[in-house]
Coordinates of C-alpha atoms in Angstrom, one line a residue:
M90 CA -17.3 -2.5 0.8
A91 CA -18.9 -5.9 1.4
I92 CA -15.6 -7.7 1.2
A93 CA -14.2 -5.9 -1.9
T94 CA -10.9 -7.4 -2.9
A95 CA -7.8 -6.4 -4.9
A96 CA -5.2 -9.0 -5.8
A97 CA -1.4 -8.9 -5.7
S98 CA 0.8 -11.5 -7.3
S99 CA 4.5 -12.1 -7.3
T100 CA 6.4 -12.4 -10.6
T101 CA 8.6 -15.3 -9.5
A102 CA 8.4 -18.8 -11.0
N103 CA 6.5 -19.9 -7.9
A104 CA 4.1 -17.0 -8.2
Q105 CA 1.7 -16.6 -5.3
R106 CA -1.5 -14.6 -5.4
V107 CA -3.2 -13.0 -2.4
S108 CA -5.8 -10.2 -1.9
F109 CA -6.5 -7.4 0.3
I110 CA -9.9 -7.3 1.8
R111 CA -11.7 -3.9 1.9
D112 CA -14.8 -3.7 4.0
A113 CA -16.1 -0.7 5.9
E114 CA -17.5 -2.8 8.8
I115 CA -14.4 -4.8 9.5
E116 CA -12.0 -2.0 9.0
G117 CA -14.0 0.2 11.4
L118 CA -13.9 -2.6 14.0
L119 CA -10.1 -3.0 13.6
R120 CA -9.7 0.8 13.8
D121 CA -11.6 0.8 17.1
Y122 CA -9.4 -2.0 18.4
A123 CA -6.2 -0.3 17.3
V124 CA -6.7 3.4 18.1
P125 CA -6.4 3.2 21.9
I126 CA -3.3 1.0 21.6
I127 CA -1.6 3.3 19.1
R128 CA -2.4 6.3 21.3
A129 CA -0.9 4.6 24.3
A130 CA 2.2 3.8 22.3
G131 CA 2.6 7.4 21.2
V132 CA 3.5 6.4 17.6
G133 CA 1.0 8.7 15.8
E134 CA -2.5 7.6 15.2
S135 CA -2.7 9.0 11.7
A136 CA 0.6 7.4 10.6
V137 CA -0.4 3.8 11.3
R138 CA -2.5 1.9 8.7
I139 CA -3.9 -1.6 9.1
Y140 CA -4.4 -3.8 6.0
I141 CA -6.5 -7.0 5.9
I142 CA -5.0 -9.8 3.8
G143 CA -7.4 -12.4 2.4
S144 CA -5.8 -15.4 3.9
P145 CA -7.4 -17.8 6.4
Q146 CA -4.1 -18.4 8.2
F147 CA -3.4 -16.8 11.5
N148 CA -0.6 -14.3 10.8
A149 CA 0.2 -10.7 11.2
F150 CA 3.3 -8.6 10.6
V151 CA 4.7 -5.1 10.2
A152 CA 6.3 -3.9 7.0
S153 CA 7.5 -0.7 5.6
G154 CA 7.4 1.7 8.5
R155 CA 4.0 1.8 10.1
R156 CA 1.9 -0.6 8.0
I157 CA 0.4 -3.4 10.0
F158 CA -0.8 -6.4 7.8
I159 CA -3.3 -8.7 9.4
N160 CA -4.6 -11.9 7.8
A161 CA -8.4 -12.4 7.8
G162 CA -7.6 -15.7 9.7
V163 CA -6.7 -13.7 12.8
L164 CA -10.3 -12.3 13.0
M165 CA -11.8 -15.6 11.9
Q166 CA -10.0 -17.7 14.5
A167 CA -10.0 -15.2 17.4
K168 CA -13.1 -15.8 19.6
T169 CA -12.9 -12.5 21.4
P170 CA -11.9 -8.9 20.6
N171 CA -9.2 -9.1 23.2
E172 CA -7.3 -11.7 21.3
V173 CA -7.1 -9.5 18.2
I174 CA -6.3 -6.4 20.3
G175 CA -3.4 -8.4 21.8
V176 CA -2.0 -9.1 18.3
I177 CA -2.3 -5.4 17.3
A178 CA -0.6 -4.4 20.6
H179 CA 2.3 -6.7 19.9
E180 CA 2.8 -5.4 16.4
T181 CA 2.5 -1.8 17.7
G182 CA 5.3 -2.7 20.0
H183 CA 7.6 -3.4 17.0
I184 CA 6.7 -0.1 15.5
A185 CA 7.3 1.8 18.7
G186 CA 10.5 -0.1 19.3
G187 CA 11.9 0.8 15.9
H188 CA 12.4 -2.9 15.0
L189 CA 12.1 -2.2 11.3
A190 CA 15.4 -0.3 11.1
R191 CA 17.2 -3.2 9.5
Q192 CA 14.9 -3.9 6.7
R193 CA 16.6 -5.5 3.8
L194 CA 14.2 -4.0 1.3
E195 CA 13.4 -0.3 1.2
L196 CA 9.6 -0.2 0.6
Q197 CA 8.8 3.0 2.4
N198 CA 7.5 4.9 -0.6
A199 CA 5.7 1.9 -2.3
Q200 CA 2.0 1.3 -2.3
A201 CA 0.7 -1.4 0.0
M202 CA -0.1 -3.7 -2.9
A203 CA 3.4 -3.4 -4.3
I204 CA 4.8 -4.2 -0.9
L205 CA 2.7 -7.3 -0.6
A206 CA 3.6 -8.4 -4.1
T207 CA 7.3 -7.9 -3.3
L208 CA 7.0 -10.0 -0.2
L209 CA 5.2 -12.7 -2.1
G210 CA 8.0 -12.7 -4.6
A211 CA 10.4 -13.3 -1.8
G212 CA 8.3 -16.3 -0.7
A213 CA 7.8 -14.5 2.6
V214 CA 4.1 -14.3 3.2
A215 CA 2.3 -17.4 4.3
A216 CA -0.9 -17.1 2.4
G217 CA -3.8 -19.4 1.7
A218 CA -4.8 -19.7 -2.0
V219 CA -6.8 -16.6 -2.7
A220 CA -8.3 -16.0 -6.1
G221 CA -9.8 -12.8 -7.4
S222 CA -9.4 -10.3 -10.2
A223 CA -7.3 -7.2 -9.5
G224 CA -9.9 -5.3 -11.4
D225 CA -12.9 -6.6 -9.5
G226 CA -12.9 -4.5 -6.4
A227 CA -16.6 -5.0 -5.7
A228 CA -16.7 -8.7 -6.2
A229 CA -17.9 -10.0 -2.8
G230 CA -15.4 -12.6 -2.1
Q231 CA -16.3 -14.7 -5.2
A232 CA -13.8 -17.5 -5.8
I233 CA -11.9 -16.5 -2.7
M234 CA -10.3 -19.3 -0.7
M235 CA -12.3 -22.3 -1.9
G236 CA -10.7 -24.8 0.3
G237 CA -7.8 -25.3 2.6
Q238 CA -5.0 -25.0 0.1
S239 CA -1.8 -23.9 1.8
M240 CA 1.4 -22.5 0.3
V241 CA 4.8 -23.0 1.8
E242 CA 4.9 -21.3 5.1
R243 CA 7.8 -19.0 5.5
S244 CA 8.4 -16.3 8.1
L245 CA 8.4 -12.8 6.8
L246 CA 10.4 -11.6 9.7
A247 CA 13.4 -13.3 11.1
Y248 CA 13.0 -14.5 14.6
Q249 CA 14.8 -12.1 17.1
R250 CA 14.2 -13.2 20.6
T251 CA 15.1 -9.9 22.3
E252 CA 12.8 -7.9 19.9
E253 CA 9.9 -10.3 20.3
Q254 CA 10.2 -10.1 24.1
A255 CA 10.4 -6.3 23.9
A256 CA 7.3 -6.2 21.8
D257 CA 5.5 -8.5 24.3
R258 CA 6.4 -6.3 27.2
A259 CA 5.4 -3.2 25.3
A260 CA 2.1 -4.8 24.3
V261 CA 1.3 -5.5 28.0
T262 CA 2.1 -1.9 28.9
Y263 CA -0.2 -0.6 26.2
L264 CA -3.0 -3.0 27.3
N265 CA -2.6 -1.8 30.9
A266 CA -2.6 1.8 29.9
T267 CA -5.9 1.3 28.1
G268 CA -7.5 -0.8 30.9
Q269 CA -7.5 -4.0 28.9
S270 CA -6.6 -7.5 29.7
A271 CA -3.5 -9.3 28.3
R272 CA -5.4 -12.7 28.7
G273 CA -6.3 -12.8 25.0
M274 CA -2.8 -12.1 23.9
L275 CA -1.4 -14.8 26.2
A276 CA -3.9 -17.3 25.0
T277 CA -3.2 -16.5 21.3
F278 CA 0.6 -16.7 21.7
A279 CA 0.4 -19.9 23.7
A280 CA -1.6 -21.5 20.8
L281 CA 0.8 -20.1 18.3
A282 CA 3.6 -21.8 20.1
D283 CA 2.2 -25.1 19.0
Q284 CA 0.6 -24.4 15.6
A285 CA 0.9 -21.0 13.9
F286 CA 3.5 -18.3 13.9
L287 CA 3.2 -14.5 14.3
T288 CA 5.8 -12.6 12.2
T289 CA 7.3 -9.3 13.2
K290 CA 10.3 -7.7 11.5
Y291 CA 11.6 -8.1 7.9
A292 CA 15.0 -9.7 7.7
D293 CA 15.6 -12.9 5.9
P294 CA 12.8 -13.6 3.4
Y295 CA 13.7 -17.3 3.4
A296 CA 13.7 -17.8 7.1
Q297 CA 11.4 -20.6 8.2
S298 CA 8.7 -19.9 10.8
H299 CA 9.9 -20.4 14.3
P300 CA 8.0 -21.8 17.3
M301 CA 7.7 -19.5 20.2
P302 CA 9.8 -20.9 23.1
R303 CA 8.0 -21.9 26.2
E304 CA 10.2 -19.6 28.3
R305 CA 8.9 -16.6 26.3
I306 CA 5.3 -17.7 26.9
A307 CA 6.1 -18.1 30.6
A308 CA 7.5 -14.6 30.8
L309 CA 4.5 -13.2 29.0
E310 CA 2.2 -15.0 31.4
N311 CA 4.0 -13.6 34.4
L312 CA 3.6 -10.1 33.0
A313 CA 0.0 -10.6 32.0
R314 CA -1.1 -12.0 35.4
Q315 CA 0.5 -9.1 37.3
S316 CA -2.0 -6.7 35.7
K317 CA -5.1 -5.7 37.6
Y318 CA -7.0 -6.0 34.3
F319 CA -6.2 -9.6 33.7
D320 CA -9.7 -10.9 34.4
K321 CA -11.4 -8.0 32.6
T322 CA -13.6 -9.1 29.7
D323 CA -14.6 -7.3 26.5
P324 CA -17.8 -5.1 26.6
P325 CA -20.8 -7.1 25.2
E326 CA -21.4 -4.6 22.4
L327 CA -17.8 -5.0 21.2
Q328 CA -18.1 -8.8 21.4
F329 CA -21.2 -8.6 19.3
R330 CA -19.5 -6.5 16.6
H331 CA -16.6 -9.0 16.7
D332 CA -19.0 -11.9 16.2
L333 CA -20.7 -10.1 13.3
A334 CA -17.3 -9.5 11.6
R335 CA -16.2 -13.1 12.0
A336 CA -19.5 -14.3 10.6
K337 CA -19.1 -11.9 7.7
L338 CA -15.7 -13.2 6.9
Y339 CA -16.7 -16.8 7.1
G340 CA -19.7 -16.0 4.9
H341 CA -17.6 -14.5 2.2
L342 CA -14.4 -16.6 2.5
D343 CA -15.5 -20.1 3.4
H344 CA -17.3 -22.5 1.1
P345 CA -21.1 -22.1 1.5
S346 CA -21.5 -25.7 2.7
S347 CA -18.9 -25.1 5.4
V348 CA -20.7 -21.9 6.4
M349 CA -23.9 -23.8 6.8
R350 CA -22.2 -26.3 9.0
R351 CA -20.5 -23.6 11.1
Y352 CA -23.7 -21.6 11.4
P353 CA -26.6 -24.2 11.1
P354 CA -30.2 -23.1 10.7
S355 CA -30.8 -24.0 14.3
D356 CA -28.6 -21.0 15.3
S357 CA -30.9 -18.0 15.2
S358 CA -28.3 -15.5 16.4
L359 CA -27.8 -12.4 14.2
P360 CA -24.1 -13.4 13.4
A361 CA -25.3 -16.8 12.2
R362 CA -28.1 -15.4 10.1
Y363 CA -25.6 -12.8 8.7
A364 CA -23.2 -15.6 7.6
R365 CA -25.9 -17.7 6.1
T366 CA -27.4 -14.8 4.1
I367 CA -23.9 -13.9 2.7
A368 CA -23.3 -17.6 1.8
Q369 CA -26.7 -17.6 0.0
M370 CA -25.8 -14.5 -1.9
R371 CA -22.5 -16.0 -3.0
S372 CA -24.3 -19.2 -4.2
G373 CA -26.7 -17.1 -6.3
D374 CA -29.7 -17.7 -4.1
Y375 CA -30.7 -14.1 -4.3
R376 CA -34.3 -14.6 -3.2
N377 CA -33.5 -16.2 0.1
A378 CA -30.5 -13.9 0.6
L379 CA -32.8 -10.9 0.1
A380 CA -35.3 -12.3 2.6
G381 CA -32.4 -12.9 5.0
A382 CA -31.1 -9.3 4.6
E383 CA -34.5 -7.8 5.2
A384 CA -34.9 -9.9 8.3
L385 CA -31.6 -8.7 9.6
I386 CA -32.6 -5.1 8.9
A387 CA -35.9 -5.7 10.8
A388 CA -33.9 -7.0 13.8
L389 CA -31.3 -4.2 13.8
P390 CA -32.5 -1.4 11.6
N391 CA -29.7 1.0 12.5
H392 CA -26.9 -1.3 11.5
A393 CA -25.5 0.3 8.4
Y394 CA -23.9 -2.9 7.1
F395 CA -27.2 -4.9 6.9
W396 CA -28.4 -2.2 4.6
E397 CA -25.1 -2.4 2.7
L398 CA -25.7 -6.2 2.3
K399 CA -29.1 -5.7 0.9
G400 CA -27.9 -3.1 -1.6
D401 CA -24.9 -5.2 -2.5
L402 CA -27.0 -8.3 -3.3
L403 CA -29.5 -6.3 -5.3
L404 CA -26.7 -4.8 -7.3
K405 CA -25.2 -8.2 -7.9
S406 CA -28.5 -9.6 -9.0
G407 CA -28.9 -6.9 -11.7
R408 CA -31.3 -4.7 -9.8
A409 CA -29.2 -1.6 -9.6
R410 CA -32.0 0.9 -9.3
E411 CA -33.5 -1.0 -6.3
A412 CA -30.0 -1.1 -4.8
V413 CA -29.7 2.7 -4.5
A414 CA -32.1 3.2 -1.6
P415 CA -30.6 0.7 0.8
L416 CA -27.1 1.9 0.0
Q417 CA -28.2 5.5 0.6
K418 CA -29.5 4.3 4.0
A419 CA -26.2 2.6 4.7
V420 CA -24.3 5.8 3.8
S421 CA -26.6 7.9 6.1
L422 CA -25.9 5.5 9.0
D423 CA -22.1 5.6 8.3
P424 CA -21.5 8.9 6.6
K425 CA -17.7 8.8 7.2
S426 CA -17.2 5.6 5.1
G427 CA -15.6 6.3 1.8
L428 CA -16.1 2.6 0.8
L429 CA -19.9 2.9 1.2
K430 CA -19.9 6.0 -0.9
V431 CA -18.0 4.3 -3.7
L432 CA -20.4 1.4 -3.6
L433 CA -23.4 3.8 -3.8
G434 CA -21.8 5.6 -6.7
E435 CA -21.3 2.3 -8.5
A436 CA -25.0 1.4 -8.0
L437 CA -26.1 4.8 -9.4
M438 CA -23.8 4.3 -12.4
A439 CA -25.1 0.8 -12.9
T440 CA -28.7 2.1 -13.4
D441 CA -27.5 3.5 -16.8
D442 CA -29.6 6.6 -16.1
P443 CA -27.7 9.6 -17.5
K444 CA -29.3 11.9 -14.9
L445 CA -27.6 9.9 -12.1
L446 CA -24.1 9.8 -13.7
D447 CA -22.9 13.1 -12.2
Q448 CA -24.1 12.1 -8.8
A449 CA -22.3 8.8 -9.1
I450 CA -19.1 10.5 -10.1
N451 CA -19.4 13.0 -7.2
L452 CA -20.0 10.2 -4.7
M453 CA -17.1 8.1 -5.9
S454 CA -14.8 11.1 -5.8
Q455 CA -15.9 11.9 -2.3
G456 CA -15.4 8.4 -1.2
L457 CA -11.9 8.2 -2.7
Q458 CA -10.8 11.3 -0.9
S459 CA -10.7 9.2 2.3
E460 CA -9.8 5.9 0.5
T461 CA -6.9 7.1 -1.6
E462 CA -5.4 3.6 -1.8
F463 CA -8.5 1.8 -3.1
G464 CA -7.5 0.9 -6.6
G465 CA -10.8 -0.8 -7.4
G466 CA -12.7 2.4 -6.6
Y467 CA -10.6 4.4 -9.0
R468 CA -11.3 1.8 -11.7
R469 CA -15.1 2.3 -11.1
L470 CA -14.6 6.0 -11.2
A471 CA -12.8 5.7 -14.5
I472 CA -15.8 3.8 -16.0
A473 CA -18.1 6.5 -14.8
Y474 CA -15.9 9.2 -16.3
G475 CA -15.8 7.2 -19.6
K476 CA -19.6 7.0 -19.7
A477 CA -19.7 10.8 -19.2
G478 CA -17.3 11.3 -22.1
R479 CA -14.6 12.7 -19.7
V480 CA -11.8 10.7 -21.3
A481 CA -8.8 12.5 -19.8
E482 CA -10.2 12.1 -16.3
A483 CA -11.0 8.5 -17.0
E484 CA -7.4 7.9 -18.0
L485 CA -6.2 9.6 -14.8
A486 CA -8.5 7.5 -12.6
T487 CA -7.2 4.4 -14.4
A488 CA -3.7 5.5 -13.8
Q489 CA -4.4 6.0 -10.1
G490 CA -6.0 2.6 -9.9
Y491 CA -2.9 0.9 -11.4
F492 CA -0.6 3.0 -9.2
N493 CA -2.5 1.9 -6.0
D494 CA -2.1 -1.7 -7.0
G495 CA 1.6 -1.3 -7.5
D496 CA 1.6 -1.6 -11.3
Y497 CA 3.7 1.5 -11.8
E498 CA 4.5 0.9 -15.5
M499 CA 0.8 0.8 -16.5
A500 CA 0.1 3.7 -14.2
K501 CA 2.7 5.8 -16.0
R502 CA 1.3 4.8 -19.4
F503 CA -2.2 6.0 -18.5
A504 CA -1.0 9.1 -16.7
Q505 CA 0.9 10.1 -19.9
R506 CA -2.3 9.6 -21.9
A507 CA -4.2 11.6 -19.3
Q508 CA -1.8 14.6 -19.5
Q509 CA -2.5 15.0 -23.2
G510 CA -6.1 15.8 -22.4
L511 CA -5.6 17.8 -19.2
K512 CA -4.8 21.5 -18.9
T513 CA -1.1 21.9 -18.1
G514 CA -0.6 22.8 -14.4
S515 CA -4.1 21.8 -13.4
P516 CA -4.5 19.6 -10.3
G517 CA -5.2 16.5 -12.5
W518 CA -2.2 17.3 -14.7
L519 CA 0.0 17.6 -11.7
R520 CA -1.2 14.3 -10.2
A521 CA -0.5 12.6 -13.5
D522 CA 2.9 14.2 -13.5
D523 CA 3.5 12.8 -9.9
I524 CA 2.7 9.3 -11.1
I525 CA 4.9 9.6 -14.2
R526 CA 7.9 10.9 -12.1
F527 CA 7.4 8.3 -9.2
R528 CA 10.4 6.1 -8.6
P529 CA 10.0 3.4 -6.0
Q530 CA 13.1 3.0 -3.9

C-alpha cells in the first residue's frame, strides 16, 4: 500500500518503537521468493507468513511458529534476489527443523504486532529508529528512519551452532531443489560474519549478537560450491523487480537528499527514477513527483505500482477524486491485492461524495478479506462506516484494528460497544465476542 506502516512499541522504560511495512509490490516480490523454498521444505505454504519490519539493519528471524520477520534492510542491502532468497531459505530451515520448540515465551496465538512489541520489550530486536503513528496506515513512510540512529543490538535468538549449521544445510538443499544458487546466501553470511548478525531461534532475550565463526562459513561454502547451480544467476525480470523494490524502500525510508545521492539525476534507469519520484513526493514536491509518476507509467504502462504511486501522491496532495482513476487501474492490473483495494476505497471515501461511500466500504471490506491483519485498513473502514452512520460496524472495525495491532484491551472495549448495536448471534456480533473472549497465552 505504497509503504503503509503500523507501529509497535514496547512498554519498558527503554521503550523502542518499530513499524511493519505493508506494500503490495514488495510483499508480492517476497512471496515469489519464498513460495518455491517453502514448497521444497514441505512446511505448508499457507501456514508461513513473512512480515517486513521498517528497520534499515540487516536482520531476519523466525518467531511464534511459522512467522518470518525480515528487516527492510535485508532488501535494501541485498544487491540480488538470490541474496534475499538465501536468507529466506535459512529461516525456513529453522521452521522445518522445529528449532522453535524451546521458545521461552508462548506467542503462538498473538497477533504479529503484539509479538513484535513483546520482543521489543525484551530488548531483543535490533531496530533502527522508526517513527510513525499506529493509526496512520497509509502514511507513505513519513518520518520513517530519518537518519542512522541505532538502538542497542541484541540477538533475538540465542546462538546455537548445531541448529545454525542444520539450517544452513537445509537452506542449500532447498535451493538445489528449486534450481537456485547458494552463492547469494554464502556472500551474505560471509559479510554478516564481519558486520551484521542474522537471528534464528528465540531463547535468551538478552543474549548479545554473535559473529558467525569462520569454520561455519567454510562449511557453507563447501556445500554451496558442490551444487551444479552455484554459478546460476537470477532471471533478468526478477532482478528488475528486485531493483524496483530496493529503490522504493530507499525512496520511502531514506532521507530525500540521500536518495538523490544514491540515485542521481544522471541515472535514467526506471529504479532510479522511481526512487527520486518517491523522494519528491515525501518532500511535498507534488508537481515534479506527479510528472515523474506519469513518466514511469509511460515507460511501463502495465506496472500496477506506478499507477499506485500516481494515485497515492494525488491522494496525499488533496486531489482524492483524481486519485480514483489511477488506483482503479492499479487494482485492475493487480486484482488479487487486498492492500490496493483498501487504498482505492480510501480514495473513494476521501472524495466526500455520498454516492461513492458504499463502493468505498465494499472495496475496503473485500481487501480486508485477504488482509485480515492490516490494522490500518480496519481503521479506515471504521471511518467509512462512521460516515455512513453505521456506528456498530464502525465500532467493530475499530476493535479489529486494535486487535490486529496487539492492543487487546482497547479491542475488547470497542468490541463490547459494538455488540450493543449488533444483532445477537450475527456474524459481526460473534466476531466481537471472539475479540472479547480472546486470551493471549
